[in-house]
CSV table of C-alpha atoms in Angstrom, one decimal:
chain,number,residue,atom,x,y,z
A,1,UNK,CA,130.3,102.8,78.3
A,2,UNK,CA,129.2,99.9,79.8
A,3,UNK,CA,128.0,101.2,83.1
A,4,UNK,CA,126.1,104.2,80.5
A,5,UNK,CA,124.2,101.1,78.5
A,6,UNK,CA,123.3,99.8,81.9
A,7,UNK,CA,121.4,102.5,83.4
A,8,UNK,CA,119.7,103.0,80.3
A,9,UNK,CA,118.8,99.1,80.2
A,10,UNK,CA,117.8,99.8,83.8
A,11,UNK,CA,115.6,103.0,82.9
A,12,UNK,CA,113.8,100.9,80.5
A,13,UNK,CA,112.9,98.7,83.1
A,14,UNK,CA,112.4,101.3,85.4
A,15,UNK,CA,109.9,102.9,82.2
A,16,UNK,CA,107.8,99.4,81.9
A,17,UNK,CA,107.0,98.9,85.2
A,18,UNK,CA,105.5,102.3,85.9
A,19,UNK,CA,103.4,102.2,82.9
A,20,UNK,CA,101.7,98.9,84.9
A,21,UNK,CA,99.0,99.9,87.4
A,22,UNK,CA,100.4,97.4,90.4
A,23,UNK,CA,103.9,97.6,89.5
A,24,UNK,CA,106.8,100.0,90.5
A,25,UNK,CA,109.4,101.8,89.0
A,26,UNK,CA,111.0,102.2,92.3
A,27,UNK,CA,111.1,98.4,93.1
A,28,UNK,CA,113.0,97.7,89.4
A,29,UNK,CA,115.6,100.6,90.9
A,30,UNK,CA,115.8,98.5,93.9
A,31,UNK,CA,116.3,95.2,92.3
A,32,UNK,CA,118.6,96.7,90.2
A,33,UNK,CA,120.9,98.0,92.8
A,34,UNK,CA,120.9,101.7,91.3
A,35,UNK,CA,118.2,103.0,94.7
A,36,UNK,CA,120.8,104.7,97.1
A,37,UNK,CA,122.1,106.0,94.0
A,38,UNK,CA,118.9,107.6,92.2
A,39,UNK,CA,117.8,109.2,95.4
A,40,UNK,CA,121.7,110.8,96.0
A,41,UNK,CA,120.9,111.9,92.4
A,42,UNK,CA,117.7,113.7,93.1
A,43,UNK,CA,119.0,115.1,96.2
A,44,UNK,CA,121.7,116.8,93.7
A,45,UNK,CA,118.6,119.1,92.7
A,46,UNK,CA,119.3,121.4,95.9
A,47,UNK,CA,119.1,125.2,96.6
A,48,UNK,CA,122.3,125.5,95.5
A,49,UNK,CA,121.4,124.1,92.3
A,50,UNK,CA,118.9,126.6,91.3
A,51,UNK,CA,120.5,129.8,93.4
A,52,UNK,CA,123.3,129.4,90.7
A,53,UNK,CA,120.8,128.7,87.7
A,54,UNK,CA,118.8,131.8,88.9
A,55,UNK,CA,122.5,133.7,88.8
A,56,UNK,CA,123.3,132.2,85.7
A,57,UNK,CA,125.9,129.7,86.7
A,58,UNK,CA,125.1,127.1,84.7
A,59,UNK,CA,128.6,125.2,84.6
A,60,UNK,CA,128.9,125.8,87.9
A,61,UNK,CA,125.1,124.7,88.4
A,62,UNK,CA,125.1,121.2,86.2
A,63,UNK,CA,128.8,120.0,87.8
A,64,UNK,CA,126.7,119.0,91.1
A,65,UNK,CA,124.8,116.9,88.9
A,66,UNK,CA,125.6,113.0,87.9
A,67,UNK,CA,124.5,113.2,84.1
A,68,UNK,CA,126.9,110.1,83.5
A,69,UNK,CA,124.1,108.2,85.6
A,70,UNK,CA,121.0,110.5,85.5
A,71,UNK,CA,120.6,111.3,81.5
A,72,UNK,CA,121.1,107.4,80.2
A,73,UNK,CA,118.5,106.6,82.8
A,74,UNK,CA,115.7,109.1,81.9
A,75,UNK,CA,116.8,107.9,78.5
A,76,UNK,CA,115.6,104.3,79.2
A,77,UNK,CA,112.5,105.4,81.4
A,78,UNK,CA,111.3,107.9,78.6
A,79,UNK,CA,112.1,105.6,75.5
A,80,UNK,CA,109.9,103.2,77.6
A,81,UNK,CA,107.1,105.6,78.2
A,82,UNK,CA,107.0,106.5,74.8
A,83,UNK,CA,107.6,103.4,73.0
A,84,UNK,CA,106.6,100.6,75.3
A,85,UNK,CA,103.4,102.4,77.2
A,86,UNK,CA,101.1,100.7,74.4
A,87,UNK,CA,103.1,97.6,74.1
A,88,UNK,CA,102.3,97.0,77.6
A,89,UNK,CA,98.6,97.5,77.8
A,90,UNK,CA,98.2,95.5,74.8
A,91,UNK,CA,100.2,92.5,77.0
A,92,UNK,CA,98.3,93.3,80.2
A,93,UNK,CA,94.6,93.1,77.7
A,94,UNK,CA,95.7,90.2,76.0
A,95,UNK,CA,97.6,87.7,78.7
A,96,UNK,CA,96.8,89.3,81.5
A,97,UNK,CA,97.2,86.0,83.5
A,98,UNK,CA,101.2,85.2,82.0
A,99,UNK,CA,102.3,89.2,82.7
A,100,UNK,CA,100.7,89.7,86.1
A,101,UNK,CA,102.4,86.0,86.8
A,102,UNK,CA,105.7,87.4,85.7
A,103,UNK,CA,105.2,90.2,87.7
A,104,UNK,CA,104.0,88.7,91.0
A,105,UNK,CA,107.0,86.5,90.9
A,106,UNK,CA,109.1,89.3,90.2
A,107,UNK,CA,108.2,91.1,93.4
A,108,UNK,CA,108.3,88.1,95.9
A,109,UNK,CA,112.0,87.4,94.4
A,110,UNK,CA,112.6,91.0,95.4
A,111,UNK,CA,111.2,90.3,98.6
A,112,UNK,CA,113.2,87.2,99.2
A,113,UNK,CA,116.4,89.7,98.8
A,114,UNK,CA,116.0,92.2,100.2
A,115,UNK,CA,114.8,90.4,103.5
A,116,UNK,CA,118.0,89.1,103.6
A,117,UNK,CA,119.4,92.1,104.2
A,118,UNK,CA,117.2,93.0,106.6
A,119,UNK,CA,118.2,92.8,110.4
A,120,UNK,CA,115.8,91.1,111.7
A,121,UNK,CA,116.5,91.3,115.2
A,122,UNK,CA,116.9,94.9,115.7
A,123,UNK,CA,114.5,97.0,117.2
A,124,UNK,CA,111.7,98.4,115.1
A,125,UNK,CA,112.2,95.7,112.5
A,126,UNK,CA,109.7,93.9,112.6
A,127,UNK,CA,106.9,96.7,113.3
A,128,UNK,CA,108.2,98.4,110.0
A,129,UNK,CA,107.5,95.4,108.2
A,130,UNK,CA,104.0,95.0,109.6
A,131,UNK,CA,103.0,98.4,109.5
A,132,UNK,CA,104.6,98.2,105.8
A,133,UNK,CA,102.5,95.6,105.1
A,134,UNK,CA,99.2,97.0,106.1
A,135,UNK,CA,99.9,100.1,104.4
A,136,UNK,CA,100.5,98.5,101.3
A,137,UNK,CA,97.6,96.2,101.4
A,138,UNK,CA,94.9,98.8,102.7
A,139,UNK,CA,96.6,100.9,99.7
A,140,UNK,CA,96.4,98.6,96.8
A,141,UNK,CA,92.6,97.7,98.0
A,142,UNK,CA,91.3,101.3,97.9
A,143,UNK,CA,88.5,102.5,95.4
A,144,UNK,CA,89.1,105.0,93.0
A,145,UNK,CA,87.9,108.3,92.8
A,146,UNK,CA,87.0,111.0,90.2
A,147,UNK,CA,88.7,114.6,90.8
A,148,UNK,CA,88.0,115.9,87.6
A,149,UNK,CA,90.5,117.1,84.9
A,150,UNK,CA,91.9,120.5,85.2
A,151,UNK,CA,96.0,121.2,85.4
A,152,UNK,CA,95.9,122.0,88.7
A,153,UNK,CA,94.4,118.2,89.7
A,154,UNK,CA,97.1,117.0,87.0
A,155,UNK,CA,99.6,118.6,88.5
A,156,UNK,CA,98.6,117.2,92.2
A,157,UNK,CA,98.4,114.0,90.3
A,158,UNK,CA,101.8,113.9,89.2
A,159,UNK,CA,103.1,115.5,92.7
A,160,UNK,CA,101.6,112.2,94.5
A,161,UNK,CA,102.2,109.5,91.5
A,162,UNK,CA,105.9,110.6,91.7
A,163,UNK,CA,106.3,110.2,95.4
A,164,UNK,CA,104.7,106.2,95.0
A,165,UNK,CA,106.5,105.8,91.8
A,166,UNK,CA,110.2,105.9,94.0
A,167,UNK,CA,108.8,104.1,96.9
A,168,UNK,CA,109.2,100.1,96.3
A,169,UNK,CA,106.2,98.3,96.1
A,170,UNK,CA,103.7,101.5,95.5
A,171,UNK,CA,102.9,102.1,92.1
A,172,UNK,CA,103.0,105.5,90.9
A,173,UNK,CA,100.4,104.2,87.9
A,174,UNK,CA,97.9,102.7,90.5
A,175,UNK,CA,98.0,105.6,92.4
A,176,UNK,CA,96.9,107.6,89.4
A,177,UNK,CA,94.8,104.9,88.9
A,178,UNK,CA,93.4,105.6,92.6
A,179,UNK,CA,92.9,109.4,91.7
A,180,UNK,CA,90.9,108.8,88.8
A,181,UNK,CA,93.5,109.9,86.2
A,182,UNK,CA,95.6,107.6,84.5
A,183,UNK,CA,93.3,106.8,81.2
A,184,UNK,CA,93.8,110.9,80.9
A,185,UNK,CA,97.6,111.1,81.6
A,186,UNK,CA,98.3,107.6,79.1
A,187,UNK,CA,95.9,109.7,76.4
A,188,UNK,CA,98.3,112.6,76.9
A,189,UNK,CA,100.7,110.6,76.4
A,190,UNK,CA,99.5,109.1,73.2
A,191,UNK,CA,98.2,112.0,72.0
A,192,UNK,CA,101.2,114.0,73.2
A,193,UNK,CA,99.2,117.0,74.6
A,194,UNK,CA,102.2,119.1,75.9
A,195,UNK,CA,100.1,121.1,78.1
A,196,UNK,CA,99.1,118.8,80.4
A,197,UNK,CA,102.2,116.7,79.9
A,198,UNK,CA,104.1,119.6,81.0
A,199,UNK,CA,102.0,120.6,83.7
A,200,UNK,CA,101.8,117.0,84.9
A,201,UNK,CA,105.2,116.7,84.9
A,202,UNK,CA,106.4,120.1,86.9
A,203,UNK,CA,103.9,118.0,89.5
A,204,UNK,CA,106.5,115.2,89.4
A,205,UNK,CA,109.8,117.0,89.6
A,206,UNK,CA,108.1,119.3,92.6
A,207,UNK,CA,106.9,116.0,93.9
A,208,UNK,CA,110.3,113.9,93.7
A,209,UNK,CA,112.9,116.7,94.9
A,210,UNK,CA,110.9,117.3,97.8
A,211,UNK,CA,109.8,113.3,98.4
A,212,UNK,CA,113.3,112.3,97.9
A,213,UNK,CA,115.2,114.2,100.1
A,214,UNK,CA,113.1,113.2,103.3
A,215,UNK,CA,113.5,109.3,102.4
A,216,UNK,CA,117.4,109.9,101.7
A,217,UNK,CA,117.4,111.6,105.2
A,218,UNK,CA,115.1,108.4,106.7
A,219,UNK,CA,117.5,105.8,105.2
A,220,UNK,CA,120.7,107.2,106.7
A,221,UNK,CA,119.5,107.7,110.1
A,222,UNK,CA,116.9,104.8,110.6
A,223,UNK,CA,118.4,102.4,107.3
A,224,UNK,CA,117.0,98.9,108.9
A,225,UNK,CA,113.2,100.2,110.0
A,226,UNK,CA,113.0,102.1,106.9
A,227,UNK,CA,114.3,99.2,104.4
A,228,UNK,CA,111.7,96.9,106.4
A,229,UNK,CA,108.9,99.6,106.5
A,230,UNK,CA,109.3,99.9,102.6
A,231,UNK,CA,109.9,95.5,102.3
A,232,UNK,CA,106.6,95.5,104.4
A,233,UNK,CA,105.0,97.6,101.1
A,234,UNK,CA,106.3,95.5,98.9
A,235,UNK,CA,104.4,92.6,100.2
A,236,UNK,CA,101.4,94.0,101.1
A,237,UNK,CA,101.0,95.6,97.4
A,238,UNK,CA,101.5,92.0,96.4
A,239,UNK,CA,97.4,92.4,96.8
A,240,UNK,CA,97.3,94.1,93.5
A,241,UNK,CA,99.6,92.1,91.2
A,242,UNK,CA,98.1,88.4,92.2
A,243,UNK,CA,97.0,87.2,89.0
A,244,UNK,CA,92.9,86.1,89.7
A,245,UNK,CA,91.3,88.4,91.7
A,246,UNK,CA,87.0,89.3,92.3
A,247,UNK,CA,87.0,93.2,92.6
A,248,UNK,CA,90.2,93.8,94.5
A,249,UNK,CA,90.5,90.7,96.4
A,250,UNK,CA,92.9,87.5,95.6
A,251,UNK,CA,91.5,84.5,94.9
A,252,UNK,CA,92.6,80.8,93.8
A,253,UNK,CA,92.4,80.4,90.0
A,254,UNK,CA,88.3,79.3,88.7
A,255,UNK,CA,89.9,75.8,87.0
A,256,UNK,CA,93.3,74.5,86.6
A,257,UNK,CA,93.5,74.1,83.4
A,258,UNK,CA,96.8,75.9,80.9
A,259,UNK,CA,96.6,79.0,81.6
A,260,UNK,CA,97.4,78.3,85.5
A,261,UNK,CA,100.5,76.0,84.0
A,262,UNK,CA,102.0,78.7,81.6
A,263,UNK,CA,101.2,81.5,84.8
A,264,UNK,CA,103.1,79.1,87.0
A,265,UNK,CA,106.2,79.5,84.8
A,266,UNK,CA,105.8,83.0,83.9
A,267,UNK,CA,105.9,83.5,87.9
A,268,UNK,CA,108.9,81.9,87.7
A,269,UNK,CA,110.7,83.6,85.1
A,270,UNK,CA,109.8,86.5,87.2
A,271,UNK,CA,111.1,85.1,90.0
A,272,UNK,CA,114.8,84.0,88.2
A,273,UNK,CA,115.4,87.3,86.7
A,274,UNK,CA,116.1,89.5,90.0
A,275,UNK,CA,118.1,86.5,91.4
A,276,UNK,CA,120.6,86.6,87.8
A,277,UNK,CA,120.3,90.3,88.2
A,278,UNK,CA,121.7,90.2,91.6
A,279,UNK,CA,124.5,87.6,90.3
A,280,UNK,CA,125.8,89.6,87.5
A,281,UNK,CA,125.6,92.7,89.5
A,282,UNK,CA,128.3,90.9,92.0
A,283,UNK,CA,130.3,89.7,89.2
């Protein structure tokens, strides 16, 4: 039961931060320590999955499947979506400073951990965490577009947004953000417009299955480049999530006045809570 109320609590999580245009759901799984596990989950969703749904197998189908850790999560990231999406833009409107604070502390934190893991003197290492890096930061300071609305472009929207949403540091919200649709897919949401909710989100289950099992593959074969390649993202994407910015680029804060202070110890609340995380997980 209490592993269950955990991977909801870390769906929820998971849910918030990919409501936030700069913020990922996949760097919360990360943090969390549920990452290997989510992407062995998705991988469960094989060939043999659907050759015995398409025979009618169902039991036979769902026992390759870990619902025990799968349906509390979606739980938590759905009763986020749902219930927290307008929360959050209200937060992000009305203290934008204090949440992106929070947030940019929570990522370097993440940062500072995982690079301990990292090995840094094995070949490849360091490229992956400069090529990372660029990535991350050439991503996070692109211009948005407009595609249009059709299902089609929703559903390409929702193939794409998934495969940043699982990736650490790229958010799947900034990459809609990017495409020109996420005021349309947050209305959906609010508006519940099943059509394009369900088109958008046959995008993201074609876009994670397939997204999933290559990364899986990468992090067993290559773990150390990969885990720096996608540490490299995470700090380049800082970019988007530094609280004072002209356009897309950082800059210091105009005057020092309160709002710096209070930002100063949201960023390290942010900072703290991946560090207790990692504690309690131990323990």
């Amino acid at each position: 039961m209490k592993s269950k109320l955990h991977y909801y609590l870390c769906g929820l999580a998971m849910g918030a931060a990919d409501v936030v245009p700069g913020v990922s759901g996949g760097t919360i799984a990360f943090i969390t320590g549920i990452y290997p596990r989510l992407l062995g989950a998705i991988e469960a969703f094989d060939l043999h999955f659907f050759t015995d749904m398409l025979r009618l197998r169902f039991a036979r189908a769902f026992a390759r499947i870990p619902w025990a850790f799968l349906l509390p999560l979606l739980a938590g990231i759905a009763t986020s979506i749902f219930t927290l999406a307008k929360a959050v833009t209200y937060a992000l409107d009305t203290w934008p400073v204090f949440i992106w604070s929070f947030f940019f502390g929570l990522i370097v934190a993440s940062i500072l951990l995982l690079g301990k893991e990292l090995k840094l003197g094995a070949a490849g290492t360091w490229a992956g965490l400069a090529l990372g890096a660029v990535c991350g930061w050439m991503i996070t300071g692109a211009q948005s577009v407009e595609i249009g609305q059709s299902l089609p472009i929703f559903f390409f929207s929702g193939f794409i947004a998934i495969c940043a949403m699982i990736l650490p540091g790229i958010s799947g919200a900034f990459v809609l953000v990017l495409l020109g649709q996420y005021s349309h897919v947050i209305k959906a949401v609010a508006e519940l417009d099943l059509l394009i909710l369900l088109v958008f989100a046959l995008g993201c289950a074609c876009g994670i299955m397939s997204f999933a099992r290559v990364l899986n593959r990468l992090l067993k074969h290559f773990p150390n480049v990969i885990m720096a390649l996608l540490t490299g993202l995470m700090i380049g994407t800082l970019r988007a999530i530094w609280p004072w910015k002209t356009g897309s680029w950082p800059t210091l804060p105009p005057t020092l006045d309160a709002s710096v202070f209070f930002g100063l110890l949201c960023c390290l609340a942010g900072m703290a809570l991946p560090i207790i995380l990692t504690r309690l997980a131990k323990r």
